[in-house]
mmCIF file of C-alpha atoms and ligand atoms in Angstrom:
data_model
loop_
_atom_site.group_PDB
_atom_site.id
_atom_site.type_symbol
_atom_site.label_atom_id
_atom_site.label_comp_id
_atom_site.label_asym_id
_atom_site.label_seq_id
_atom_site.Cartn_x
_atom_site.Cartn_y
_atom_site.Cartn_z
ATOM 1 C CA MET J 1 -4.561 31.989 -72.892
ATOM 2 C CA LEU J 2 -5.700 33.007 -69.380
ATOM 3 C CA LYS J 3 -8.805 34.862 -68.247
ATOM 4 C CA LEU J 4 -8.563 38.421 -66.640
ATOM 5 C CA LYS J 5 -11.589 40.439 -65.685
ATOM 6 C CA PHE J 6 -11.582 44.169 -65.122
ATOM 7 C CA ILE J 7 -14.510 45.880 -63.557
ATOM 8 C CA GLY J 8 -14.518 49.623 -64.561
ATOM 9 C CA ASN J 9 -15.599 52.271 -62.014
ATOM 10 C CA ASP J 10 -18.871 52.529 -63.936
ATOM 11 C CA ASP J 11 -19.313 48.711 -63.379
ATOM 12 C CA THR J 12 -18.531 47.921 -67.078
ATOM 13 C CA VAL J 13 -17.052 44.395 -67.166
ATOM 14 C CA TYR J 14 -14.114 43.804 -69.428
ATOM 15 C CA ASP J 15 -13.522 40.006 -69.872
ATOM 16 C CA LEU J 16 -10.087 39.665 -71.398
ATOM 17 C CA GLU J 17 -8.039 36.730 -72.766
ATOM 18 C CA VAL J 18 -4.412 37.344 -71.898
ATOM 19 C CA GLN J 19 -1.023 35.756 -72.259
ATOM 20 C CA ASP J 20 0.853 34.043 -69.497
ATOM 21 C CA GLY J 21 3.643 36.329 -68.470
ATOM 22 C CA SER J 22 1.872 39.642 -69.428
ATOM 23 C CA THR J 23 1.209 42.156 -66.686
ATOM 24 C CA VAL J 24 -2.350 43.042 -65.636
ATOM 25 C CA MET J 25 -1.564 46.721 -66.644
ATOM 26 C CA GLU J 26 -0.352 45.767 -70.156
ATOM 27 C CA ASN J 27 -3.645 43.988 -70.757
ATOM 28 C CA ALA J 28 -5.689 46.942 -69.546
ATOM 29 C CA VAL J 29 -3.822 49.442 -71.768
ATOM 30 C CA ARG J 30 -4.026 47.027 -74.834
ATOM 31 C CA ASN J 31 -7.739 46.668 -74.390
ATOM 32 C CA GLY J 32 -8.473 50.324 -73.653
ATOM 33 C CA VAL J 33 -9.820 49.655 -70.111
ATOM 34 C CA PRO J 34 -10.565 53.286 -68.902
ATOM 35 C CA GLY J 35 -8.705 54.496 -65.789
ATOM 36 C CA ILE J 36 -5.485 52.641 -66.187
ATOM 37 C CA GLU J 37 -3.214 55.378 -67.400
ATOM 38 C CA ALA J 38 0.140 53.566 -66.788
ATOM 39 C CA GLU J 39 2.078 56.869 -67.368
ATOM 40 C CA CYS J 40 5.411 55.333 -66.487
ATOM 41 C CA GLY J 41 4.953 52.360 -68.775
ATOM 42 C CA GLY J 42 5.270 49.747 -66.038
ATOM 43 C CA ALA J 43 8.310 50.938 -64.165
ATOM 44 C CA CYS J 44 6.588 51.063 -60.797
ATOM 45 C CA ALA J 45 7.106 54.893 -60.828
ATOM 46 C CA CYS J 46 3.712 56.537 -61.327
ATOM 47 C CA ALA J 47 0.831 54.729 -59.408
ATOM 48 C CA THR J 48 -1.602 55.495 -62.277
ATOM 49 C CA CYS J 49 -2.198 51.795 -62.834
ATOM 50 C CA HIS J 50 -3.740 51.324 -59.328
ATOM 51 C CA VAL J 51 -6.238 48.595 -59.020
ATOM 52 C CA TYR J 52 -8.188 46.819 -56.205
ATOM 53 C CA VAL J 53 -7.788 43.087 -56.337
ATOM 54 C CA ASP J 54 -11.030 41.163 -55.858
ATOM 55 C CA GLU J 55 -11.104 39.749 -52.322
ATOM 56 C CA ALA J 56 -11.228 36.111 -53.555
ATOM 57 C CA TRP J 57 -7.789 36.736 -55.145
ATOM 58 C CA THR J 58 -5.781 38.776 -52.699
ATOM 59 C CA GLU J 59 -4.094 35.770 -51.266
ATOM 60 C CA LYS J 60 -2.963 34.320 -54.582
ATOM 61 C CA VAL J 61 -1.817 37.765 -55.884
ATOM 62 C CA GLY J 62 0.141 38.387 -52.698
ATOM 63 C CA GLU J 63 1.528 41.453 -50.996
ATOM 64 C CA PRO J 64 3.280 44.312 -52.839
ATOM 65 C CA GLU J 65 7.104 44.438 -52.727
ATOM 66 C CA PRO J 66 8.594 47.397 -50.787
ATOM 67 C CA MET J 67 9.186 49.499 -54.053
ATOM 68 C CA GLU J 68 5.538 49.063 -54.936
ATOM 69 C CA GLU J 69 4.399 49.710 -51.411
ATOM 70 C CA ASP J 70 6.195 53.123 -51.429
ATOM 71 C CA MET J 71 4.657 53.991 -54.805
ATOM 72 C CA LEU J 72 1.167 53.161 -53.663
ATOM 73 C CA ASP J 73 1.515 56.099 -51.162
ATOM 74 C CA PHE J 74 0.921 58.293 -54.239
ATOM 75 C CA ALA J 75 -2.326 56.491 -55.198
ATOM 76 C CA VAL J 76 -5.746 57.781 -54.043
ATOM 77 C CA ASP J 77 -7.990 55.850 -51.660
ATOM 78 C CA VAL J 78 -5.520 53.027 -51.028
ATOM 79 C CA ARG J 79 -7.070 49.976 -49.458
ATOM 80 C CA ALA J 80 -5.828 46.624 -48.112
ATOM 81 C CA ASN J 81 -6.412 45.052 -51.527
ATOM 82 C CA SER J 82 -4.707 47.911 -53.554
ATOM 83 C CA ARG J 83 -1.942 46.872 -55.941
ATOM 84 C CA LEU J 84 -0.205 48.475 -58.893
ATOM 85 C CA SER J 85 -1.298 46.393 -61.859
ATOM 86 C CA CYS J 86 2.105 46.669 -63.633
ATOM 87 C CA GLN J 87 3.436 44.631 -60.802
ATOM 88 C CA ILE J 88 1.083 41.698 -61.129
ATOM 89 C CA THR J 89 2.173 39.167 -63.764
ATOM 90 C CA MET J 90 -0.287 36.808 -65.155
ATOM 91 C CA SER J 91 0.281 32.984 -64.550
ATOM 92 C CA ALA J 92 -1.804 29.862 -64.585
ATOM 93 C CA GLU J 93 -2.244 30.552 -60.860
ATOM 94 C CA LEU J 94 -3.995 33.837 -61.607
ATOM 95 C CA ASP J 95 -6.252 32.444 -64.292
ATOM 96 C CA GLY J 96 -9.546 34.171 -63.756
ATOM 97 C CA LEU J 97 -8.268 37.023 -61.865
ATOM 98 C CA THR J 98 -10.737 39.931 -61.229
ATOM 99 C CA VAL J 99 -9.542 43.482 -60.481
ATOM 100 C CA ARG J 100 -11.526 46.672 -60.054
ATOM 101 C CA VAL J 101 -10.602 50.194 -61.298
ATOM 102 C CA PRO J 102 -10.741 52.667 -58.345
ATOM 103 C CA ASP J 103 -13.467 55.308 -58.529
ATOM 104 C CA SER J 104 -10.911 58.006 -58.510
ATOM 105 C CA GLN J 105 -9.470 56.929 -61.811
ATOM 106 C CA GLY J 106 -10.883 56.967 -65.351
HETATM 107 FE FE1 LIG I 1 3.476 53.233 -63.547
HETATM 108 FE FE2 LIG I 1 2.413 50.870 -62.873
HETATM 109 S S1 LIG I 1 2.508 51.856 -64.741
HETATM 110 S S2 LIG I 1 3.423 52.297 -61.596
#
C-alpha cells in the first residue's frame, strides 16, 4: 500500500492508503474526498478531477500529456502545478504524494 494525502479546500486532511496502479482520482472518489467529482469517470474528458500537486512533488509527478493539457483549459484557476487527478497513477515513486483540492471545487 502507498500513502496519498489530499488537502481539502477547507484544509481538512485526508490520509489515504492506496493501491499501486490506482489513480489519484479513483482514491478520492472511493474515500469521499469532497470536490473531486470525476464526472467522466477518468476518461480525461471533464476536468472535474482537477487538483494542485504539492510543490515538493511536481517534478516526480511530471507534466500533463497534451490531451490532459487541452482538458485543463476547462478547469478553473489553473496553475503551474495543476493536474487532472485521473491522469496520475500511483506508484512506489509517488508514495507519500500530497495534492490539494482547488478552492473552486467542492
Ligand atoms: Fe474526468 Fe479526470 S475524471 S477528466
